[in-house]
């Protein structure tokens, strides 16, 4: 983590990102971008501005309205009620998820279409125990953990970092129970400005964002993505960009990582 121009920046897979909610306007001149790249030694910077614009190729999926059963159509209301009847949802200490959450993580991961590989149990536990997130657990009535979530609070915004559901227990509607309960807690009780399920997904499609929009009245908050590359990375992006669809065809980790970078560049260019 480094600080530049009053903003804290953190490293993520070679990139440098600002540790601020996405509605926070980050503006850097080209000179400042170069200075920050040199200072951080990151491969590239990525940040957003022009929050909640009319449209565009980049967005965050958020909910900024109060939660309540009365806001939903009868079908969704019934699904939420079934989930609340079948499941127990509660905030828990990180140690609970570290100790018994790996099975849920692994079973959920098997359903993903992604080039990423599942993490080991040891790495899973270490990551959870080092986290400053808030954790939620969903249990069956006989106390079986079937889902969990971890959320990060940043200023007056709650980020839904991750939600994992054990697929064979989905008939109990744990997703409805968990999401409704968390929405109610953060939006109603804690008066968060909004809850955020994250930016447009490029690496994989979990379908959770479509689910949140369709079922829980989340919406796309469009914004502009800005990327500044280190000099050598900028050259590589220019060289490989015309062949981005070639990399998309192959499911190897290396090729898919390149494709994600090139797809991200395609989105960036859409704002020019």
Short mmCIF file of C-alpha atoms in Angstrom, two decimals:
data_model
loop_
_atom_site.label_atom_id
_atom_site.label_comp_id
_atom_site.label_asym_id
_atom_site.label_seq_id
_atom_site.Cartn_x
_atom_site.Cartn_y
_atom_site.Cartn_z
CA UNK A 1 0.00 0.00 0.00
CA UNK A 2 1.33 3.43 -0.93
CA UNK A 3 -0.14 6.92 -0.67
CA UNK A 4 -0.13 9.43 -3.51
CA UNK A 5 -1.92 12.79 -3.70
CA UNK A 6 -3.91 11.96 -0.54
CA UNK A 7 -5.17 8.61 -1.91
CA UNK A 8 -4.01 5.20 -0.74
CA UNK A 9 -3.24 2.72 -3.53
CA UNK A 10 -2.92 -1.05 -3.21
CA UNK A 11 -1.38 -3.76 -5.35
CA UNK A 12 -3.54 -6.42 -7.01
CA UNK A 13 -2.03 -8.96 -9.41
CA UNK A 14 0.58 -6.52 -10.67
CA UNK A 15 -1.82 -3.59 -10.93
CA UNK A 16 -2.17 -0.58 -8.66
CA UNK A 17 -5.70 0.38 -7.63
CA UNK A 18 -7.02 3.20 -5.41
CA UNK A 19 -8.39 2.20 -2.01
CA UNK A 20 -11.50 4.35 -2.31
CA UNK A 21 -15.16 3.60 -3.09
CA UNK A 22 -15.88 3.68 -6.85
CA UNK A 23 -18.03 6.81 -6.53
CA UNK A 24 -14.91 8.71 -5.40
CA UNK A 25 -13.58 10.81 -8.28
CA UNK A 26 -9.94 9.95 -9.00
CA UNK A 27 -8.27 12.23 -11.55
CA UNK A 28 -4.60 12.03 -12.55
CA UNK A 29 -2.73 13.92 -15.22
CA UNK A 30 -0.46 11.94 -17.56
CA UNK A 31 2.51 13.32 -15.64
CA UNK A 32 1.04 12.11 -12.35
CA UNK A 33 0.29 8.69 -13.86
CA UNK A 34 3.92 8.32 -14.91
CA UNK A 35 5.12 9.49 -11.52
CA UNK A 36 2.90 7.00 -9.68
CA UNK A 37 3.94 4.14 -11.98
CA UNK A 38 7.59 4.92 -11.33
CA UNK A 39 7.04 5.24 -7.60
CA UNK A 40 5.02 2.02 -7.30
CA UNK A 41 6.79 -0.12 -9.93
CA UNK A 42 3.34 -1.50 -10.83
CA UNK A 43 2.62 -2.92 -14.29
CA UNK A 44 -0.30 -0.54 -14.70
CA UNK A 45 -2.69 1.76 -12.84
CA UNK A 46 -6.45 1.35 -12.99
CA UNK A 47 -9.01 3.76 -11.60
CA UNK A 48 -12.47 5.08 -12.41
CA UNK A 49 -14.26 8.41 -12.55
CA UNK A 50 -17.38 9.99 -14.06
CA UNK A 51 -19.45 7.94 -11.62
CA UNK A 52 -23.05 7.04 -12.46
CA UNK A 53 -22.91 8.32 -16.03
CA UNK A 54 -25.71 7.43 -18.45
CA UNK A 55 -24.08 4.39 -20.05
CA UNK A 56 -20.78 2.85 -21.12
CA UNK A 57 -18.79 -0.37 -21.27
CA UNK A 58 -17.74 -0.37 -17.61
CA UNK A 59 -19.88 -0.44 -14.50
CA UNK A 60 -20.34 -1.50 -10.90
CA UNK A 61 -23.36 -3.47 -9.77
CA UNK A 62 -24.87 -1.69 -6.77
CA UNK A 63 -28.01 -1.26 -4.73
CA UNK A 64 -28.69 2.16 -3.22
CA UNK A 65 -32.33 1.82 -2.17
CA UNK A 66 -33.58 0.61 1.22
CA UNK A 67 -34.35 -3.08 1.53
CA UNK A 68 -37.86 -4.38 2.19
CA UNK A 69 -40.06 -7.30 1.19
CA UNK A 70 -42.72 -4.89 -0.04
CA UNK A 71 -40.42 -3.70 -2.86
CA UNK A 72 -40.47 -7.08 -4.61
CA UNK A 73 -42.95 -8.92 -6.76
CA UNK A 74 -44.79 -11.83 -5.16
CA UNK A 75 -42.54 -14.54 -6.67
CA UNK A 76 -39.33 -13.02 -5.29
CA UNK A 77 -41.02 -12.27 -1.94
CA UNK A 78 -41.96 -15.94 -1.65
CA UNK A 79 -38.44 -17.07 -2.54
CA UNK A 80 -36.96 -14.78 0.12
CA UNK A 81 -39.48 -16.05 2.69
CA UNK A 82 -38.62 -19.67 1.85
CA UNK A 83 -34.94 -18.91 2.31
CA UNK A 84 -35.52 -17.21 5.67
CA UNK A 85 -37.70 -20.13 6.78
CA UNK A 86 -35.25 -22.84 5.69
CA UNK A 87 -31.97 -21.17 6.68
CA UNK A 88 -30.27 -19.44 9.57
CA UNK A 89 -28.27 -16.35 8.51
CA UNK A 90 -25.92 -14.60 10.91
CA UNK A 91 -22.69 -12.63 11.18
CA UNK A 92 -19.82 -14.78 12.39
CA UNK A 93 -16.17 -14.45 13.35
CA UNK A 94 -13.62 -15.09 10.61
CA UNK A 95 -12.40 -18.17 12.49
CA UNK A 96 -15.72 -19.91 11.83
CA UNK A 97 -15.35 -19.63 8.05
CA UNK A 98 -11.64 -20.50 8.22
CA UNK A 99 -12.42 -23.68 10.13
CA UNK A 100 -15.46 -25.02 8.26
CA UNK A 101 -15.87 -22.92 5.09
CA UNK A 102 -13.47 -24.68 2.72
CA UNK A 103 -15.95 -27.37 1.68
CA UNK A 104 -18.46 -24.70 0.61
CA UNK A 105 -15.74 -22.79 -1.24
CA UNK A 106 -14.57 -25.88 -3.13
CA UNK A 107 -18.05 -27.06 -4.13
CA UNK A 108 -18.98 -23.55 -5.29
CA UNK A 109 -15.74 -23.23 -7.27
CA UNK A 110 -16.53 -26.40 -9.26
CA UNK A 111 -19.46 -24.54 -10.84
CA UNK A 112 -17.34 -21.67 -12.14
CA UNK A 113 -16.22 -21.26 -15.73
CA UNK A 114 -12.81 -19.69 -15.18
CA UNK A 115 -9.12 -20.14 -15.91
CA UNK A 116 -8.32 -19.64 -12.21
CA UNK A 117 -7.51 -22.67 -10.08
CA UNK A 118 -9.04 -23.40 -6.69
CA UNK A 119 -6.84 -22.42 -3.77
CA UNK A 120 -5.58 -24.98 -1.27
CA UNK A 121 -7.22 -25.44 2.12
CA UNK A 122 -4.17 -23.99 3.85
CA UNK A 123 -4.14 -20.88 1.66
CA UNK A 124 -7.90 -20.52 2.08
CA UNK A 125 -7.60 -20.57 5.87
CA UNK A 126 -4.66 -18.18 5.96
CA UNK A 127 -6.44 -15.73 3.67
CA UNK A 128 -9.57 -15.76 5.83
CA UNK A 129 -7.68 -15.34 9.09
CA UNK A 130 -5.69 -12.38 7.75
CA UNK A 131 -8.78 -10.65 6.39
CA UNK A 132 -10.38 -7.54 7.87
CA UNK A 133 -13.68 -8.33 6.17
CA UNK A 134 -17.00 -8.94 7.89
CA UNK A 135 -18.20 -12.53 7.52
CA UNK A 136 -21.69 -13.98 7.22
CA UNK A 137 -22.72 -17.63 7.41
CA UNK A 138 -25.81 -19.50 6.25
CA UNK A 139 -26.74 -22.73 8.04
CA UNK A 140 -29.44 -25.33 7.58
CA UNK A 141 -31.78 -25.91 10.50
CA UNK A 142 -29.56 -28.83 11.55
CA UNK A 143 -26.51 -26.53 11.67
CA UNK A 144 -24.80 -27.46 8.37
CA UNK A 145 -22.86 -24.57 6.79
CA UNK A 146 -24.13 -24.19 3.21
CA UNK A 147 -23.06 -20.65 2.27
CA UNK A 148 -20.94 -17.75 3.41
CA UNK A 149 -20.06 -14.21 2.42
CA UNK A 150 -17.31 -11.74 3.22
CA UNK A 151 -17.81 -7.99 2.93
CA UNK A 152 -15.45 -5.05 3.09
CA UNK A 153 -16.52 -1.73 4.58
CA UNK A 154 -14.98 1.34 2.98
CA UNK A 155 -16.11 4.72 4.27
CA UNK A 156 -19.92 4.56 3.96
CA UNK A 157 -19.99 1.81 1.33
CA UNK A 158 -20.23 -1.96 1.79
CA UNK A 159 -18.49 -4.10 -0.82
CA UNK A 160 -19.83 -7.62 -1.24
CA UNK A 161 -16.41 -9.18 -1.82
CA UNK A 162 -17.43 -12.79 -2.18
CA UNK A 163 -20.41 -15.11 -1.78
CA UNK A 164 -20.12 -18.88 -1.93
CA UNK A 165 -23.02 -21.32 -2.04
CA UNK A 166 -22.98 -25.11 -1.75
CA UNK A 167 -24.77 -26.07 -5.00
CA UNK A 168 -26.66 -29.09 -3.72
CA UNK A 169 -28.38 -26.99 -1.05
CA UNK A 170 -29.64 -24.27 -3.37
CA UNK A 171 -33.13 -25.77 -3.14
CA UNK A 172 -33.28 -24.25 0.35
CA UNK A 173 -32.95 -20.75 -1.18
CA UNK A 174 -29.85 -19.77 0.86
CA UNK A 175 -28.88 -17.05 -1.66
CA UNK A 176 -32.21 -15.27 -1.15
CA UNK A 177 -31.91 -15.46 2.62
CA UNK A 178 -28.30 -14.27 2.69
CA UNK A 179 -28.60 -11.39 0.24
CA UNK A 180 -31.84 -10.08 1.70
CA UNK A 181 -30.46 -10.22 5.25
CA UNK A 182 -27.22 -8.46 4.30
CA UNK A 183 -29.05 -5.81 2.28
CA UNK A 184 -31.34 -5.13 5.22
CA UNK A 185 -28.40 -4.92 7.63
CA UNK A 186 -26.14 -2.63 5.57
CA UNK A 187 -28.72 -0.47 3.78
CA UNK A 188 -31.34 -0.15 6.52
CA UNK A 189 -29.57 -0.64 9.83
CA UNK A 190 -26.12 0.74 8.94
CA UNK A 191 -27.40 3.35 6.43
CA UNK A 192 -24.70 2.55 3.88
CA UNK A 193 -24.66 4.81 0.83
CA UNK A 194 -24.91 1.66 -1.27
CA UNK A 195 -23.85 -1.98 -1.32
CA UNK A 196 -21.54 -2.93 -4.16
CA UNK A 197 -21.11 -6.37 -5.74
CA UNK A 198 -18.13 -5.22 -7.75
CA UNK A 199 -17.18 -4.12 -11.22
CA UNK A 200 -18.05 -5.72 -14.53
CA UNK A 201 -16.51 -9.18 -14.50
CA UNK A 202 -13.94 -9.91 -17.21
CA UNK A 203 -12.07 -12.98 -15.93
CA UNK A 204 -15.11 -15.19 -15.39
CA UNK A 205 -18.89 -15.17 -15.34
CA UNK A 206 -20.40 -16.20 -12.00
CA UNK A 207 -23.89 -15.02 -13.04
CA UNK A 208 -24.32 -13.50 -9.56
CA UNK A 209 -24.50 -9.95 -10.91
CA UNK A 210 -27.32 -10.80 -13.32
CA UNK A 211 -29.08 -12.54 -10.43
CA UNK A 212 -28.76 -9.46 -8.19
CA UNK A 213 -30.10 -7.15 -10.89
CA UNK A 214 -33.01 -9.41 -11.81
CA UNK A 215 -34.04 -10.51 -8.33
CA UNK A 216 -32.82 -7.93 -5.83
CA UNK A 217 -33.18 -4.67 -7.78
CA UNK A 218 -29.47 -3.97 -8.04
CA UNK A 219 -28.48 -1.75 -10.96
CA UNK A 220 -25.48 -0.93 -13.10
CA UNK A 221 -23.73 2.26 -12.04
CA UNK A 222 -21.77 3.18 -15.17
CA UNK A 223 -18.42 4.92 -14.95
CA UNK A 224 -15.28 5.54 -16.98
CA UNK A 225 -12.31 3.21 -16.60
CA UNK A 226 -8.83 4.74 -16.81
CA UNK A 227 -5.68 2.68 -17.32
CA UNK A 228 -2.07 3.85 -17.49
CA UNK A 229 0.62 1.30 -18.39
CA UNK A 230 4.28 1.05 -17.61
CA UNK A 231 6.24 1.75 -20.80
CA UNK A 232 7.13 -1.88 -21.61
CA UNK A 233 3.61 -3.13 -20.83
CA UNK A 234 2.16 -0.42 -23.07
CA UNK A 235 4.24 -1.71 -25.98
CA UNK A 236 3.12 -5.30 -25.39
CA UNK A 237 -0.54 -4.24 -25.20
CA UNK A 238 -0.22 -2.43 -28.55
CA UNK A 239 1.44 -5.47 -30.14
CA UNK A 240 -1.05 -8.06 -28.88
CA UNK A 241 -4.26 -6.02 -29.05
CA UNK A 242 -5.15 -6.90 -32.68
CA UNK A 243 -4.95 -10.60 -31.72
CA UNK A 244 -7.11 -10.44 -28.57
CA UNK A 245 -9.73 -12.84 -29.92
CA UNK A 246 -7.00 -15.40 -30.59
CA UNK A 247 -6.10 -15.51 -26.89
CA UNK A 248 -9.77 -15.85 -25.98
CA UNK A 249 -10.00 -19.23 -27.73
CA UNK A 250 -7.51 -20.98 -25.45
CA UNK A 251 -8.29 -21.98 -21.88
CA UNK A 252 -4.73 -21.98 -20.58
CA UNK A 253 -4.01 -19.78 -17.58
CA UNK A 254 -1.34 -17.77 -19.44
CA UNK A 255 -3.45 -17.05 -22.53
CA UNK A 256 -6.52 -16.16 -20.49
CA UNK A 257 -4.54 -13.70 -18.37
CA UNK A 258 -3.42 -11.98 -21.56
CA UNK A 259 -6.97 -11.98 -22.89
CA UNK A 260 -8.28 -10.30 -19.72
CA UNK A 261 -5.68 -7.53 -20.08
CA UNK A 262 -6.58 -7.02 -23.73
CA UNK A 263 -10.31 -7.07 -23.05
CA UNK A 264 -9.76 -4.48 -20.34
CA UNK A 265 -7.89 -2.36 -22.90
CA UNK A 266 -10.79 -2.75 -25.32
CA UNK A 267 -13.14 -1.38 -22.67
CA UNK A 268 -10.76 1.50 -21.95
CA UNK A 269 -10.62 2.42 -25.65
CA UNK A 270 -14.42 2.54 -25.81
CA UNK A 271 -14.29 5.79 -23.81
CA UNK A 272 -11.95 7.58 -26.22
#
